[in-house]
Short mmCIF file of C-alpha atoms in Angstrom, two decimals:
data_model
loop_
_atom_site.label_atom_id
_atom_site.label_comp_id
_atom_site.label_asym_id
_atom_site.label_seq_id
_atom_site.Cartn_x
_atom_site.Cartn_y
_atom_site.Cartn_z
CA UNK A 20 0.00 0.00 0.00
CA UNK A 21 2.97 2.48 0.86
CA UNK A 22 4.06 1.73 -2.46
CA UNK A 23 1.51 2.56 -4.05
CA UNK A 24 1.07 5.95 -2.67
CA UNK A 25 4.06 7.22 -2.66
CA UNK A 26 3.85 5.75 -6.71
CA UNK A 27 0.64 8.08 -7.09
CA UNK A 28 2.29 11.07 -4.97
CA UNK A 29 4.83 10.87 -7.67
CA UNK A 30 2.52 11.45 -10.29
CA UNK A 31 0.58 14.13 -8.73
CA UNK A 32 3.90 16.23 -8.05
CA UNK A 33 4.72 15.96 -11.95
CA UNK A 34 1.54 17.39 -12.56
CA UNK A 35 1.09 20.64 -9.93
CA UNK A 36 1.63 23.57 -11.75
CA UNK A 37 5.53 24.71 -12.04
CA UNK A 38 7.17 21.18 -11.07
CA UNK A 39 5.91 19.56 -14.41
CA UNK A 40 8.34 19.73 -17.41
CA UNK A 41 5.66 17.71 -19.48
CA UNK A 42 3.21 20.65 -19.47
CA UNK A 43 4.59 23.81 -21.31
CA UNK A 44 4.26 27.69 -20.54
CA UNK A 45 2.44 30.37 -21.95
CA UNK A 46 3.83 33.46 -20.40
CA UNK A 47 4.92 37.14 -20.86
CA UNK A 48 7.55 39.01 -20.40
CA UNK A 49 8.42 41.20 -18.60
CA UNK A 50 6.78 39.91 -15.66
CA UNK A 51 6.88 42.87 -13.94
CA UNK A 52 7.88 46.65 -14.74
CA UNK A 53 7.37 50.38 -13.82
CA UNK A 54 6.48 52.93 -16.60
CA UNK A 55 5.51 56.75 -16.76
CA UNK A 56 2.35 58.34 -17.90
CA UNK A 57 3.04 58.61 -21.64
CA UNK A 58 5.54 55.79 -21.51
CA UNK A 59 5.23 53.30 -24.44
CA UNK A 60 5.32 49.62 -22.81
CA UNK A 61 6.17 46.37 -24.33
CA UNK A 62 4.90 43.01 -23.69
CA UNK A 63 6.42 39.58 -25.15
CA UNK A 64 4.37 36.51 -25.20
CA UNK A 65 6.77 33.02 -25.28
CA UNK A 66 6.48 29.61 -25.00
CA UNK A 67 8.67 26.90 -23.32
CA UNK A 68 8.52 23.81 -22.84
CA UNK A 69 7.95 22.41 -26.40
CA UNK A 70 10.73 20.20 -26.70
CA UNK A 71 10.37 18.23 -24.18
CA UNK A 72 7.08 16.72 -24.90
CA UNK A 73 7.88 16.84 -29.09
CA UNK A 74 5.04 19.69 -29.57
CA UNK A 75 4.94 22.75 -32.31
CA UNK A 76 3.00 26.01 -32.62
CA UNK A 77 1.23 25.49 -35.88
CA UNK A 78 -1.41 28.57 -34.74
CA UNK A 79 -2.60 30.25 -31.82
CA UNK A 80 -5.69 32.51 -31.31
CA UNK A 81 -4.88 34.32 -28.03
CA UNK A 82 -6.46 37.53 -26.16
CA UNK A 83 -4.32 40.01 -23.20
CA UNK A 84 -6.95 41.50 -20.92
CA UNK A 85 -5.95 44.52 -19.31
CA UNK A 86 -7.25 47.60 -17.85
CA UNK A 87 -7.69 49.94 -20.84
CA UNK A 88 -7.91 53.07 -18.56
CA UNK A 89 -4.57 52.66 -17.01
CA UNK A 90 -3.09 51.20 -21.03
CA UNK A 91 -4.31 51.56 -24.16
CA UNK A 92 -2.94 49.91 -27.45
CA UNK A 93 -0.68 51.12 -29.25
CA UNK A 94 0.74 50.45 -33.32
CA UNK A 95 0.50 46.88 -34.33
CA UNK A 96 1.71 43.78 -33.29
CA UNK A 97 5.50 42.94 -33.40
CA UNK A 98 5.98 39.11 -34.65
CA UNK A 99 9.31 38.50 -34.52
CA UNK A 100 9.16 34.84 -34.81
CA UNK A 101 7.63 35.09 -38.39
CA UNK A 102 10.15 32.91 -39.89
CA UNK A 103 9.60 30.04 -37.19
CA UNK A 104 6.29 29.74 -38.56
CA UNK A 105 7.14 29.35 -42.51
CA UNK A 106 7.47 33.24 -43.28
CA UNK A 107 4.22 33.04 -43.70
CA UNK A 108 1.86 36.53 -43.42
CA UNK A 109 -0.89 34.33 -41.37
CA UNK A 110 -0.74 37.30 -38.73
CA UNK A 111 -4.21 38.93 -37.88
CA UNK A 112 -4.16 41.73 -34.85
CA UNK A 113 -7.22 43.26 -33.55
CA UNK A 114 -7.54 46.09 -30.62
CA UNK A 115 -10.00 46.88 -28.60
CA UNK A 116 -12.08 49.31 -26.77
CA UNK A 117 -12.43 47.52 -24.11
CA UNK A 118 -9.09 46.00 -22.55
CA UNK A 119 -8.82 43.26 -25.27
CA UNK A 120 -5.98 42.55 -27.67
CA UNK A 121 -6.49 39.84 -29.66
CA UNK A 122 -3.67 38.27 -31.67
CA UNK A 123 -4.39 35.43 -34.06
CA UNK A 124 -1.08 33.50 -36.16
CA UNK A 125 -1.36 30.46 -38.09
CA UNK A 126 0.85 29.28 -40.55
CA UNK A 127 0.36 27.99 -44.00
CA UNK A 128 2.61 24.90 -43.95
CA UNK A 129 0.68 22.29 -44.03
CA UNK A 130 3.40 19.78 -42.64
CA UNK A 131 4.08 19.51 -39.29
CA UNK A 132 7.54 18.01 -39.96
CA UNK A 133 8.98 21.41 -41.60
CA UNK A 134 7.16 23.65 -38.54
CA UNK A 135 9.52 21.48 -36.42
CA UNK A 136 12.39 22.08 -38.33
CA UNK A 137 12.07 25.97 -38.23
CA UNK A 138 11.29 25.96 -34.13
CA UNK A 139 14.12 25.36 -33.38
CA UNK A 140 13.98 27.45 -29.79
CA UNK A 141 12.94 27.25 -26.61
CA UNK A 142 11.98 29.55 -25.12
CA UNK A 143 9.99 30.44 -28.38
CA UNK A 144 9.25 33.97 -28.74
CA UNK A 145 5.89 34.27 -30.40
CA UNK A 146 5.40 38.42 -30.31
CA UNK A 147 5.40 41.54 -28.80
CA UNK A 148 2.26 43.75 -28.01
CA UNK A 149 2.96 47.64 -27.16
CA UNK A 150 0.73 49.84 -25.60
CA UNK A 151 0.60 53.13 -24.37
CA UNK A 152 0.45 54.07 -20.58
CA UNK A 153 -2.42 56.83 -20.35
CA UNK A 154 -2.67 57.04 -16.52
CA UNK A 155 -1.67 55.97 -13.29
CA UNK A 156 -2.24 53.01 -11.51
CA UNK A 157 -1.68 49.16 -11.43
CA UNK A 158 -2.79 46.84 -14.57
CA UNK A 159 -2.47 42.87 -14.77
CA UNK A 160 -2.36 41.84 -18.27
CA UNK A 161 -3.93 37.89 -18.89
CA UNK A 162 -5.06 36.06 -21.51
CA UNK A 163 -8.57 35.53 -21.78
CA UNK A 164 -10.70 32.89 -20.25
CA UNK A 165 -12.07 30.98 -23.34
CA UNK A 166 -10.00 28.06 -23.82
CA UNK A 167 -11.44 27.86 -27.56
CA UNK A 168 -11.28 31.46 -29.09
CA UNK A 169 -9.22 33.56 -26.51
CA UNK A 170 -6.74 31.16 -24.95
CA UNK A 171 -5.71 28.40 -27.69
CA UNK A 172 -2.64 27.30 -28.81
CA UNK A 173 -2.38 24.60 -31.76
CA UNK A 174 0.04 22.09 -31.31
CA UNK A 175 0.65 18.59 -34.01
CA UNK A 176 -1.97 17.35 -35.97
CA UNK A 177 -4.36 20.59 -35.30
CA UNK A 178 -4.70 19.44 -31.66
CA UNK A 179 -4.87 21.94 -28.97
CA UNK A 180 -2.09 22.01 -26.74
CA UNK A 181 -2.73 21.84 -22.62
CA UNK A 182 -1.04 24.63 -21.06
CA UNK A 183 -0.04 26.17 -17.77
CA UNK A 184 -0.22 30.12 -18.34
CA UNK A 185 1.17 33.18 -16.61
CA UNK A 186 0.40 37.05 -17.08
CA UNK A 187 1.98 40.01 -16.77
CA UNK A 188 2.04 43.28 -14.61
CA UNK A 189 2.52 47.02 -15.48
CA UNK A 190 2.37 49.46 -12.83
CA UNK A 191 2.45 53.39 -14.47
CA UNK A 192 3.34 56.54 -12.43
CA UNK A 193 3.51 54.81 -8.78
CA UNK A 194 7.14 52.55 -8.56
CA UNK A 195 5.57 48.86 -9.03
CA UNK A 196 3.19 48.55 -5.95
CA UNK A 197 0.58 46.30 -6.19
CA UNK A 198 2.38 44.17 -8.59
CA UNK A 199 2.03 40.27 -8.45
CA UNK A 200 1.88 37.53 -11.04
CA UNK A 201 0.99 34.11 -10.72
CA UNK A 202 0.60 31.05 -13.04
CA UNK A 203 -2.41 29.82 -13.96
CA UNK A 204 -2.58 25.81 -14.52
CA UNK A 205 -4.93 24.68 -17.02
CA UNK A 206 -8.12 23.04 -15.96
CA UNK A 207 -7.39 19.67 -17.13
CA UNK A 208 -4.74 19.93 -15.26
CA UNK A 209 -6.74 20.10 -12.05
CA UNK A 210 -8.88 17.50 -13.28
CA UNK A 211 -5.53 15.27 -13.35
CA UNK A 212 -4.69 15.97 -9.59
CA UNK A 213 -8.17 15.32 -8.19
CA UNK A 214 -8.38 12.06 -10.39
CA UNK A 215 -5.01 11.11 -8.49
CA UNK A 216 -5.99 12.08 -5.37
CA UNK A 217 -9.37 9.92 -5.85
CA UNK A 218 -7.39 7.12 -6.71
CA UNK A 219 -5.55 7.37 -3.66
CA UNK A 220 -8.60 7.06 -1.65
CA UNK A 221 -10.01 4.96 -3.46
CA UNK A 222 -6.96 2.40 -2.52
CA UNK A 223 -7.01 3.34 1.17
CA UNK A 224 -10.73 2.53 1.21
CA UNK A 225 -10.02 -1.19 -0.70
CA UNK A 226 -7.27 -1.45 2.09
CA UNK A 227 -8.91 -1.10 4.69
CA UNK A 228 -12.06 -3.31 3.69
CA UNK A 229 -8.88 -6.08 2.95
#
């Protein structure tokens, strides 16, 4: 029985959010950082974590939330990675009104073997937003809640990829207080723990009838 346990406690530590190297990152960069009114600030979203369980980015169709009275967007988005994706122009970038930038890249190779051969990095950079700080105050930039349309990243074979995710924060005109990120683990990852954790039980109950 002590066996088996500690073989499920295993399992569930390689799946909590930040020991896992099986479950890659969605994340931006900065994490933190301290602008002026008027400042322009930049945002990177990356990935990591790709290699190790033999994924790609063959499209994404992602949305930052933020507080559009403390930011507001600014130019168009920077995608610097265009040549990991076939040097394709499958970029579309829409602002808007209401704290939502939506960034949609796909690319039109249609073999996953030659995606693989461009990605080459990881970390993968997949682009920059800029905005424009218009007053002061404390913003956390995250993607959007919709694991479909706002939060979805397109791994081999058109499959969606499951994803642990972490925001950003920009703090204008008052030093960076208030500031904290955190990661955010991907519901099916959740669903893994508790189905270990009923497992467990589940044992300890057949044990104890033995």
């Amino acid at each position: 029985m002590n066996k088996l346990l500690a073989t499920i406690g295993l399992a569930l530590v390689t799946l909590l959010p930040g020991a896992s190297l099986a479950v890659p990152l969605l994340y931006m960069t900065p994490t933190q950082q301290s602008v002026a009114v008027g400042d322009s600030v930049k945002v990177s979203v990356s990935i990591s974590g790709l290699h190790s369980i033999n994924e790609i980015v063959s499209a994404l169709d992602l949305n930052v939330l933020f507080n559009s009275t403390i930011l507001s967007t600014a130019g168009i988005v920077s995608f610097e990675s265009k040549t990991q994706f076939g040097g394709t122009d499958g970029v579309l970038d829409s602002s808007f009104d209401s704290g939502n930038r939506g960034v949609v890249i796909y690319s039109l190779l249609t073999s996953d073997t030659d995606l693989s051969a461009l990605q080459t990095n990881d970390p993968f950079l997949l682009f920059d937003l800029t905005f424009t700080a218009v007053a002061n105050g404390v913003t956390h930039l995250d993607f959007g809640p919709d694991s479909i349309f706002q939060r979805n990243v397109v791994g081999r074979n058109g499959e969606s990829l499951r994803l642990n995710y972490a925001g950003a924060c920009v703090a204008v005109g008052n030093g960076g207080g208030g500031c904290d990120v955190t990661m955010v683990p991907e519901p099916a990852t959740y669903a893994l723990v508790l189905a270990g954790l009923f497992a467990i039980g589940a044992a300890a109950r057949g044990r104890g009838r033995g």
